[in-house]
Coordinates of C-alpha atoms and ligand atoms in Angstrom, one line a residue:
X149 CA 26.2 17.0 6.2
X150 CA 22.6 17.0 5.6
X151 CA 20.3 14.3 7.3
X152 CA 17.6 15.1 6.0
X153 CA 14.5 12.4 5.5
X154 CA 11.5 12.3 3.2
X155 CA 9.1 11.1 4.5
X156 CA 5.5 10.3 2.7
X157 CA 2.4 10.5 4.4
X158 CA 3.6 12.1 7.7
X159 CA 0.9 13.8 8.2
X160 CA -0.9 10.6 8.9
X161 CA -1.4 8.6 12.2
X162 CA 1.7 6.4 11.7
X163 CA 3.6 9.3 10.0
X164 CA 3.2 11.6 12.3
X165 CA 4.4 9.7 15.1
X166 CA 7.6 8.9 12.8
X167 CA 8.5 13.0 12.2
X168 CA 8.4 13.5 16.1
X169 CA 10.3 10.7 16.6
X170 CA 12.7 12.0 13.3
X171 CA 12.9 15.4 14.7
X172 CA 13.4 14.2 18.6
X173 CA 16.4 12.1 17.1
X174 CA 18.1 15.1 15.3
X175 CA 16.7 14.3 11.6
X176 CA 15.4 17.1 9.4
X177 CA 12.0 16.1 7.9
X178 CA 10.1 16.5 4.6
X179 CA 6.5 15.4 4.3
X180 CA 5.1 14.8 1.0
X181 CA 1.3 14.3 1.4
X182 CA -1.9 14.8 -0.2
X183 CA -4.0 15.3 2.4
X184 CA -6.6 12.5 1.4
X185 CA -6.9 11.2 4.7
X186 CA -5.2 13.6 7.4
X187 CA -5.1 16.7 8.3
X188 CA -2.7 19.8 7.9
X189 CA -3.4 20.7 11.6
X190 CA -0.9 18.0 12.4
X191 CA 2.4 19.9 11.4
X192 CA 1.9 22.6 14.1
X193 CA 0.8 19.7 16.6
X194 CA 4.1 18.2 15.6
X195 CA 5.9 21.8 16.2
X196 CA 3.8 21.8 19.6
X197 CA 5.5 18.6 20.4
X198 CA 9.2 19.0 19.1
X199 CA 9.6 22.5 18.6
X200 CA 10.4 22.2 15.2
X201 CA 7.3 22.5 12.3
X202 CA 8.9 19.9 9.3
X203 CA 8.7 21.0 5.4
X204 CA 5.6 20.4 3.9
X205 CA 4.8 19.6 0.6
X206 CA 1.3 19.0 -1.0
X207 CA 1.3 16.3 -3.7
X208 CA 0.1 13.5 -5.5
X209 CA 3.1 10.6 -5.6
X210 CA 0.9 9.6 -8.7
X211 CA 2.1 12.3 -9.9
X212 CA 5.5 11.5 -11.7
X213 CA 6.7 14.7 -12.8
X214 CA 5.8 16.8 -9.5
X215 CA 7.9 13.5 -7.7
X216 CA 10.6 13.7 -9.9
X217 CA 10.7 17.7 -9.1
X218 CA 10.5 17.5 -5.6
X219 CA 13.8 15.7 -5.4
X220 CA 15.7 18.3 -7.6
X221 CA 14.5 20.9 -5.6
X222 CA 15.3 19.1 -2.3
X223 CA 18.4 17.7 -3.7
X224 CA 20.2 16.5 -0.2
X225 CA 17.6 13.8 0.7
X226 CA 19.6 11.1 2.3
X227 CA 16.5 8.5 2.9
X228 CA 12.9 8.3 2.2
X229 CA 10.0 6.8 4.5
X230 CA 6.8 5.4 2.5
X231 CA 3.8 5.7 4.4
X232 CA 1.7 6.9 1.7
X233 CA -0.8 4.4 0.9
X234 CA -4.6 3.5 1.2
X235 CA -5.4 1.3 4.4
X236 CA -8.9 0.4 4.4
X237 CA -8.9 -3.0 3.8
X238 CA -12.6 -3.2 3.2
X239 CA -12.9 -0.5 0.8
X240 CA -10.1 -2.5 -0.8
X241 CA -12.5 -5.3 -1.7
X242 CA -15.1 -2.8 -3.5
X243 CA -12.2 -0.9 -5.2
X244 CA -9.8 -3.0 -6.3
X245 CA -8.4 -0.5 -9.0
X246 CA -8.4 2.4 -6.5
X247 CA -6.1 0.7 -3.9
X248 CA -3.8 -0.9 -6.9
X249 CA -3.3 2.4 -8.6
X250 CA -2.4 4.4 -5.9
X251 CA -0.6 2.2 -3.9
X252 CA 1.5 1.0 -7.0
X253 CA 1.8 4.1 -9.2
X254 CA 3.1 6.5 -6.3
X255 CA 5.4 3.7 -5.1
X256 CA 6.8 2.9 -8.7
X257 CA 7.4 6.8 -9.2
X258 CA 9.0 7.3 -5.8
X259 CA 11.4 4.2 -6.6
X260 CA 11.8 5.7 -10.1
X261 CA 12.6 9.3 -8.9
X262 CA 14.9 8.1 -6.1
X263 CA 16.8 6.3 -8.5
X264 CA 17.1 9.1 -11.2
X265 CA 18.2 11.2 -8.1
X266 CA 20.5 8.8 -6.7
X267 CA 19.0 8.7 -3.2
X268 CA 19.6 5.1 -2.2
X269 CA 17.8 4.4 1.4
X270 CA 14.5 3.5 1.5
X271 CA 12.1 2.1 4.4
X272 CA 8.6 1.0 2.9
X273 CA 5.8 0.7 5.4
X274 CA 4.5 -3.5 4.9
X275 CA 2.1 -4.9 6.8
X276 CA 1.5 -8.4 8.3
X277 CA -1.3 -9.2 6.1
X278 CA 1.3 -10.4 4.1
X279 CA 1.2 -13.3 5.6
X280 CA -2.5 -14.5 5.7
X281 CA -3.7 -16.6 7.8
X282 CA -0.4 -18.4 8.6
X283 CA 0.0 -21.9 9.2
X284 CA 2.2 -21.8 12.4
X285 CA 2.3 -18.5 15.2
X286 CA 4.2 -17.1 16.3
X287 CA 4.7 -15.8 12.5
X288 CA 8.4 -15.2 11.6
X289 CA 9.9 -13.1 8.9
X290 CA 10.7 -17.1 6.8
X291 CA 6.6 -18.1 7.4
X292 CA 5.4 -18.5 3.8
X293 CA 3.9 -15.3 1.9
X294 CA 0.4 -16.9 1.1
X295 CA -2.6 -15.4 -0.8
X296 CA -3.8 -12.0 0.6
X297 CA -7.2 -11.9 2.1
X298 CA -8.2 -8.7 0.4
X299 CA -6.6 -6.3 -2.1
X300 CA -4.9 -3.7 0.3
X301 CA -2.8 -6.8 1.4
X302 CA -2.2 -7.6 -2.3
X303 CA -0.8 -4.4 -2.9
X304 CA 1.4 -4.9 0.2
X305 CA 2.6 -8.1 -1.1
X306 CA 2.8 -6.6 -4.4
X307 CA 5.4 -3.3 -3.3
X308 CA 7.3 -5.9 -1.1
X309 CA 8.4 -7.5 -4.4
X310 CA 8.3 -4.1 -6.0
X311 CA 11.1 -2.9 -3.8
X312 CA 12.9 -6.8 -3.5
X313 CA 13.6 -6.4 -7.1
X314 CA 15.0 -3.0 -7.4
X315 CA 17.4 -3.6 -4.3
X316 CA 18.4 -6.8 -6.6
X317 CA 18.6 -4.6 -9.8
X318 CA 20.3 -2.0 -8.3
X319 CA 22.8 -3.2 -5.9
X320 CA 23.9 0.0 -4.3
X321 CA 19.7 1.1 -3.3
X322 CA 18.9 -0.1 0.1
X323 CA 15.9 -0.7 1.6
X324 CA 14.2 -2.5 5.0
X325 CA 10.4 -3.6 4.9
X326 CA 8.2 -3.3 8.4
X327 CA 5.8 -5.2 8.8
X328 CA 3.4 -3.8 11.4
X329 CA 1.3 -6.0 13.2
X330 CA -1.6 -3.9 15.0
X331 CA -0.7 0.0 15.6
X332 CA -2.7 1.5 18.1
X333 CA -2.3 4.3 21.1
X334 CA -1.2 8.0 20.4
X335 CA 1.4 10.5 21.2
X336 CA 1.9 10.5 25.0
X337 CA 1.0 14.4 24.3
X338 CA -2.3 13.5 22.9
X339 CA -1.6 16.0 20.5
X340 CA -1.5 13.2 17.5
X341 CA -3.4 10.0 17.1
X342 CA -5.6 8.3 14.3
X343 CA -8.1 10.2 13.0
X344 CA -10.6 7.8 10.9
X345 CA -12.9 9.6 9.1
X346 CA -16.2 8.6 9.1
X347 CA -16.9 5.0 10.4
X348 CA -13.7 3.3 11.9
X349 CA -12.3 0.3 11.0
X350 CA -10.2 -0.8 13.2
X351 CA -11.0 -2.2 16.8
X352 CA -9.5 0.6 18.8
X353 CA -10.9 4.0 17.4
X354 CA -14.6 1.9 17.7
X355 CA -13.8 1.2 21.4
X356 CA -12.6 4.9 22.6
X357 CA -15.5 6.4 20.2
X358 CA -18.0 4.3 21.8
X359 CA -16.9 4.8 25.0
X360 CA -17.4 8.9 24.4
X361 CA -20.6 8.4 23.3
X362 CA -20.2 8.9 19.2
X363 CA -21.4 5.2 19.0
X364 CA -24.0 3.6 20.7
X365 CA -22.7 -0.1 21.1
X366 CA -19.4 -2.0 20.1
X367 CA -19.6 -5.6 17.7
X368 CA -17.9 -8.0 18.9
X369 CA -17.1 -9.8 15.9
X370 CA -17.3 -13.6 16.5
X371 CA -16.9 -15.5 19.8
X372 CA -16.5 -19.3 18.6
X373 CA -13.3 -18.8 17.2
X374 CA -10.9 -21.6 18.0
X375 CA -9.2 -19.2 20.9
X376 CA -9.3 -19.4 24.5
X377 CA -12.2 -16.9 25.4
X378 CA -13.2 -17.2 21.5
X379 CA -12.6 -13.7 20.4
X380 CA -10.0 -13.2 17.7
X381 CA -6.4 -12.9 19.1
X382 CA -4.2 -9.5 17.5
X383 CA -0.7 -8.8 18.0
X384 CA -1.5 -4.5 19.2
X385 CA 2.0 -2.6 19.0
X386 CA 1.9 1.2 20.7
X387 CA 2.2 3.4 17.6
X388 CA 5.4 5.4 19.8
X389 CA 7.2 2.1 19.5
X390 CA 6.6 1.1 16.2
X391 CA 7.8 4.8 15.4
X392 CA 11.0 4.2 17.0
X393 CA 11.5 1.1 15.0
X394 CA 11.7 3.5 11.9
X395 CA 14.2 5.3 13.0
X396 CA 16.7 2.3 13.6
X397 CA 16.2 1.7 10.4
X398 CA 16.8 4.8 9.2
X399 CA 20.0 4.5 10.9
X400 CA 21.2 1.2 9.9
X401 CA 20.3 2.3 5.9
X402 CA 22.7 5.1 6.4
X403 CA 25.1 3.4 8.3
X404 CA 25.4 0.3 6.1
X405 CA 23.2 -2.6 6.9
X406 CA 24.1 -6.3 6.0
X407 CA 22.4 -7.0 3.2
X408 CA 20.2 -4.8 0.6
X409 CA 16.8 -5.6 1.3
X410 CA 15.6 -6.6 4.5
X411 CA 12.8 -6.9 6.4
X412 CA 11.5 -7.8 9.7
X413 CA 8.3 -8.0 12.3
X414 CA 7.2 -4.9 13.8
X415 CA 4.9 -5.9 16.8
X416 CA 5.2 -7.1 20.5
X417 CA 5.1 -10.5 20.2
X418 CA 2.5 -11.0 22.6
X419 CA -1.2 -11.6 21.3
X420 CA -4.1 -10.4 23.0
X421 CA -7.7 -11.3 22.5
X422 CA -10.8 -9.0 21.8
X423 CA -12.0 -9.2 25.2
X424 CA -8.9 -8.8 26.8
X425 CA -8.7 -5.7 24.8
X426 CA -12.1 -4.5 25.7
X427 CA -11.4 -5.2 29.8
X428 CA -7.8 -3.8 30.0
X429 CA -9.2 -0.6 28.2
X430 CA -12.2 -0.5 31.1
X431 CA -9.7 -0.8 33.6
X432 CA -7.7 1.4 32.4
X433 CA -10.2 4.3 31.5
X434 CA -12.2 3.6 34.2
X435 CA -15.2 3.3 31.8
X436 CA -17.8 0.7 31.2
X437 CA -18.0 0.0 27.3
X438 CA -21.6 -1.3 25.8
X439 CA -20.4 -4.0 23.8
X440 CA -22.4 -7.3 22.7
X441 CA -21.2 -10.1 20.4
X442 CA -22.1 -10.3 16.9
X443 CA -21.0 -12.8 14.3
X444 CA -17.9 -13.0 12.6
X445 CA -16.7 -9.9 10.4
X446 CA -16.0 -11.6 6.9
X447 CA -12.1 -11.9 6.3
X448 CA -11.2 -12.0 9.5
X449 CA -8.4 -14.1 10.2
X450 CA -8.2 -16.1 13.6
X451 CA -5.4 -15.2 15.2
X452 CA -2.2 -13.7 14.0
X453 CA 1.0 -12.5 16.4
X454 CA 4.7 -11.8 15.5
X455 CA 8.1 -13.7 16.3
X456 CA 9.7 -10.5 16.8
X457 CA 13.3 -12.3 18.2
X458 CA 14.9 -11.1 14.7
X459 CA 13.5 -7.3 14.9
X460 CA 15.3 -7.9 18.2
X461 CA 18.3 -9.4 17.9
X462 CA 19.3 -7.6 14.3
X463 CA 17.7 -4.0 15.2
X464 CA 18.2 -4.2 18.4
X465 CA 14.8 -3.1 18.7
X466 CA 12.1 -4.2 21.1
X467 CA 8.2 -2.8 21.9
X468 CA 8.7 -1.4 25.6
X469 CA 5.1 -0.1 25.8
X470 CA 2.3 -2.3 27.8
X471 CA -1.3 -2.5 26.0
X472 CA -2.1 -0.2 29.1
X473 CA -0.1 2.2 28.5
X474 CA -1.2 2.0 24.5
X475 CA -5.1 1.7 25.3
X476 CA -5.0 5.0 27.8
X477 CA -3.3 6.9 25.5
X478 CA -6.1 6.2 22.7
X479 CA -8.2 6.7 25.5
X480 CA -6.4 10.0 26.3
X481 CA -6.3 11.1 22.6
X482 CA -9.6 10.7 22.0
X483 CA -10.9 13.0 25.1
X484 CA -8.4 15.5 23.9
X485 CA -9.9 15.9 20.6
X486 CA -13.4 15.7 20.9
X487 CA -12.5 18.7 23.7
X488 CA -10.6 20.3 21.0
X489 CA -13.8 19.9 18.6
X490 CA -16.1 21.0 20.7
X491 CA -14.3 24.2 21.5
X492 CA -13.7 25.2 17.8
Ligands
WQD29 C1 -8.9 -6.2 15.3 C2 -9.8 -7.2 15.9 C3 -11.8 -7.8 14.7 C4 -13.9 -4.0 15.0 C5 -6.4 -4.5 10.0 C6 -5.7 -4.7 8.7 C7 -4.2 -4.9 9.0 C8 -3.7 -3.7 9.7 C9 -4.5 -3.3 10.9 C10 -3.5 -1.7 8.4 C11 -10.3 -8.3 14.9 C12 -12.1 -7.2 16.0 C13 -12.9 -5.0 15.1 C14 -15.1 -4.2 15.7 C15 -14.3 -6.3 16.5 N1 -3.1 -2.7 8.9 N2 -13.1 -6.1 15.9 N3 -15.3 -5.3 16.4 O1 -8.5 -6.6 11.0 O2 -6.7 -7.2 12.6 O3 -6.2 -5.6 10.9 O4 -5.9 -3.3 10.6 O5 -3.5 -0.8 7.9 O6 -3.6 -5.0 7.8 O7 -6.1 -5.9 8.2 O8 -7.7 -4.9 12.7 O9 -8.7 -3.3 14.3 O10 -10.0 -4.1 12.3 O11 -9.6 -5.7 14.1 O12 -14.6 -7.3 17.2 O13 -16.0 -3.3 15.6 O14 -10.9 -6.6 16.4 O15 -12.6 -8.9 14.4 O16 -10.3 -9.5 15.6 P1 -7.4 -6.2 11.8 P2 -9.0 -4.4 13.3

């Protein structure tokens, strides 16, 4: 019987960590991507890693038609991944009508094409900016959905009902939500990682860039917070556990899970500040970061870190990987591919 799993935007840094994972487990992967913001390099680091290179298929999922073709031609899809999205939650704010159409439109036309197709398992990639700024932390899965702080969280917020309503429409499609707290780390291989391009976003790909010397200094951003070193606190989840997360839930789709729709906390439950970021990665690089403290980035919530004792108890999953282990493979990942740059 075929096992096979689509799954979107795999060549990407959490995507790509999901098809190794897939493969390692047994699964036979599709990727659909577009390319837009990784790189087709990744499919033979994947065969580097598991042996195996997965099908690849070029597309736009705004594209109705080509989605609607790809599952006739791969007729034996059992369950779909959606990673496929815009992330930048900045770029979000200066366009809005980017992020909402393509991060609406190809999840619409997936849902619609899995339907016409009858492939009923699905596992969407949320986020915990669903929750905002939340009242009470540790956040569990019941803390109250409040306004998004930009509109990449909106359009989280937005697929989470998406998908709620066609498992409630359609009682025989499945699906789980994630929702990831903050990925970081690579491959143990340091063959995959997150590749920003251009300026980085997030924290981690700032520090390890630094640190090589592609930036001259680090911001901290904000050190009066109401915390107890006053640096903003972050719940950071190894991107190799969060990966394996995805494949329970693969596995509990196909296997029947309680209810419908679902969804759960992906992260470690432990929260960690800037600074303790910043002097765990020293330590564990052995490398001094230049770093000063600047004001507060704008949208920035305070702190935010997951309940994760139902991802636990109902998955039976659990984050096993230390922020050591996470911050020296970034570290690892990124001295690995500025080698592999430099040899090209
Ligand atoms: C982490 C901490 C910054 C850069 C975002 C998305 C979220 C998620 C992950 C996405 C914060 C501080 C950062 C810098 C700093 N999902 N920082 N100096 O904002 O928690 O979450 O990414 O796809 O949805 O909102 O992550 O890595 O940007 O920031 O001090 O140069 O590091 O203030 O406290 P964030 P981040």
């Amino acid at each position: 019987m075929s096992n096979k799993v689509l799954v979107t935007g795999g060549t990407g840094y959490i995507g790509s960590h999901t098809v190794v994972e897939l493969q390692n487990n047994g699964f036979e992967v599709v990727i659909i991507d577009n390319l837009s913001n990784s790189n087709k390099d990744v499919l033979e680091r994947i065969q580097k890693i598991t042996g195996k290179r997965p099908i690849f298929e070029n597309f736009d999922l705004c594209d109705a038609k080509k989605t609607n073709d790809f599952f006739k031609k791969h007729a034996d899809i059992k369950a779909v991944i959606h990673f496929a999205a815009y992330k930048a939650v900045g770029e979000s704010v200066l366009k809005p009508l980017k992020y909402y159409h393509n991060n609406l439109v190809s999840l619409v036309n997936l849902l619609q094409a899995m339907q016409e197709n009858n492939v009923s398992n699905f596992v969407f990639s949320s986020s915990c900016t669903v929750y905002g700024q939340p009242d009470e932390l540790p956040v569990t899965e019941q803390s109250p959905i409040k306004e998004a702080n930009s509109p990449y969280g909106d359009t989280k917020q937005i697929s989470e009902r998406i998908i709620r309503d066609t498992t409630r429409a359609n009682k025989s499609f499945k699906a789980i939500a994630l929702r990831y707290f903050n990925p970081i780390g690579a491959h143990e291989s340091a063959l995959i990682g997150e590749l920003p391009l251009g300026v980085p976003n997030n924290l981690i790909p700032l520090i390890t860039q630094t640190t090589i010397g592609v930036r001259k200094q680090l911001s901290v951003f904000g050190d009066d917070y109401n915390t107890p070193d006053g640096t903003c606190i972050r719940d950071y989840i190894h991107v190799v556990d969060l990966a394996k997360a995805h494949i329970i839930a693969i596995k509990r789709l196909l296997h029947n899970g309680k209810r419908n729709y679902e969804y759960f906390n992906i992260g470690t439950g432990r929260g960690n500040s800037v600074l303790e970021v910043i002097n765990t990665f020293e330590k564990v690089s052995e490398q001094k970061l230049n770093y000063k403290i600047a004001n507060r980035r704008e949208g920035d919530v305070e702190q935010v870190f997951a309940d994760t004792k139902y991802a636990n108890s109902e998955l039976g999953w659990k984050a096993e990987k230390t922020l050591d282990d996470a911050l020296l493979s970034a570290w690892n990942w990124e001295k690995y591919y500025k080698k592999n740059l430099y040899n090209k």
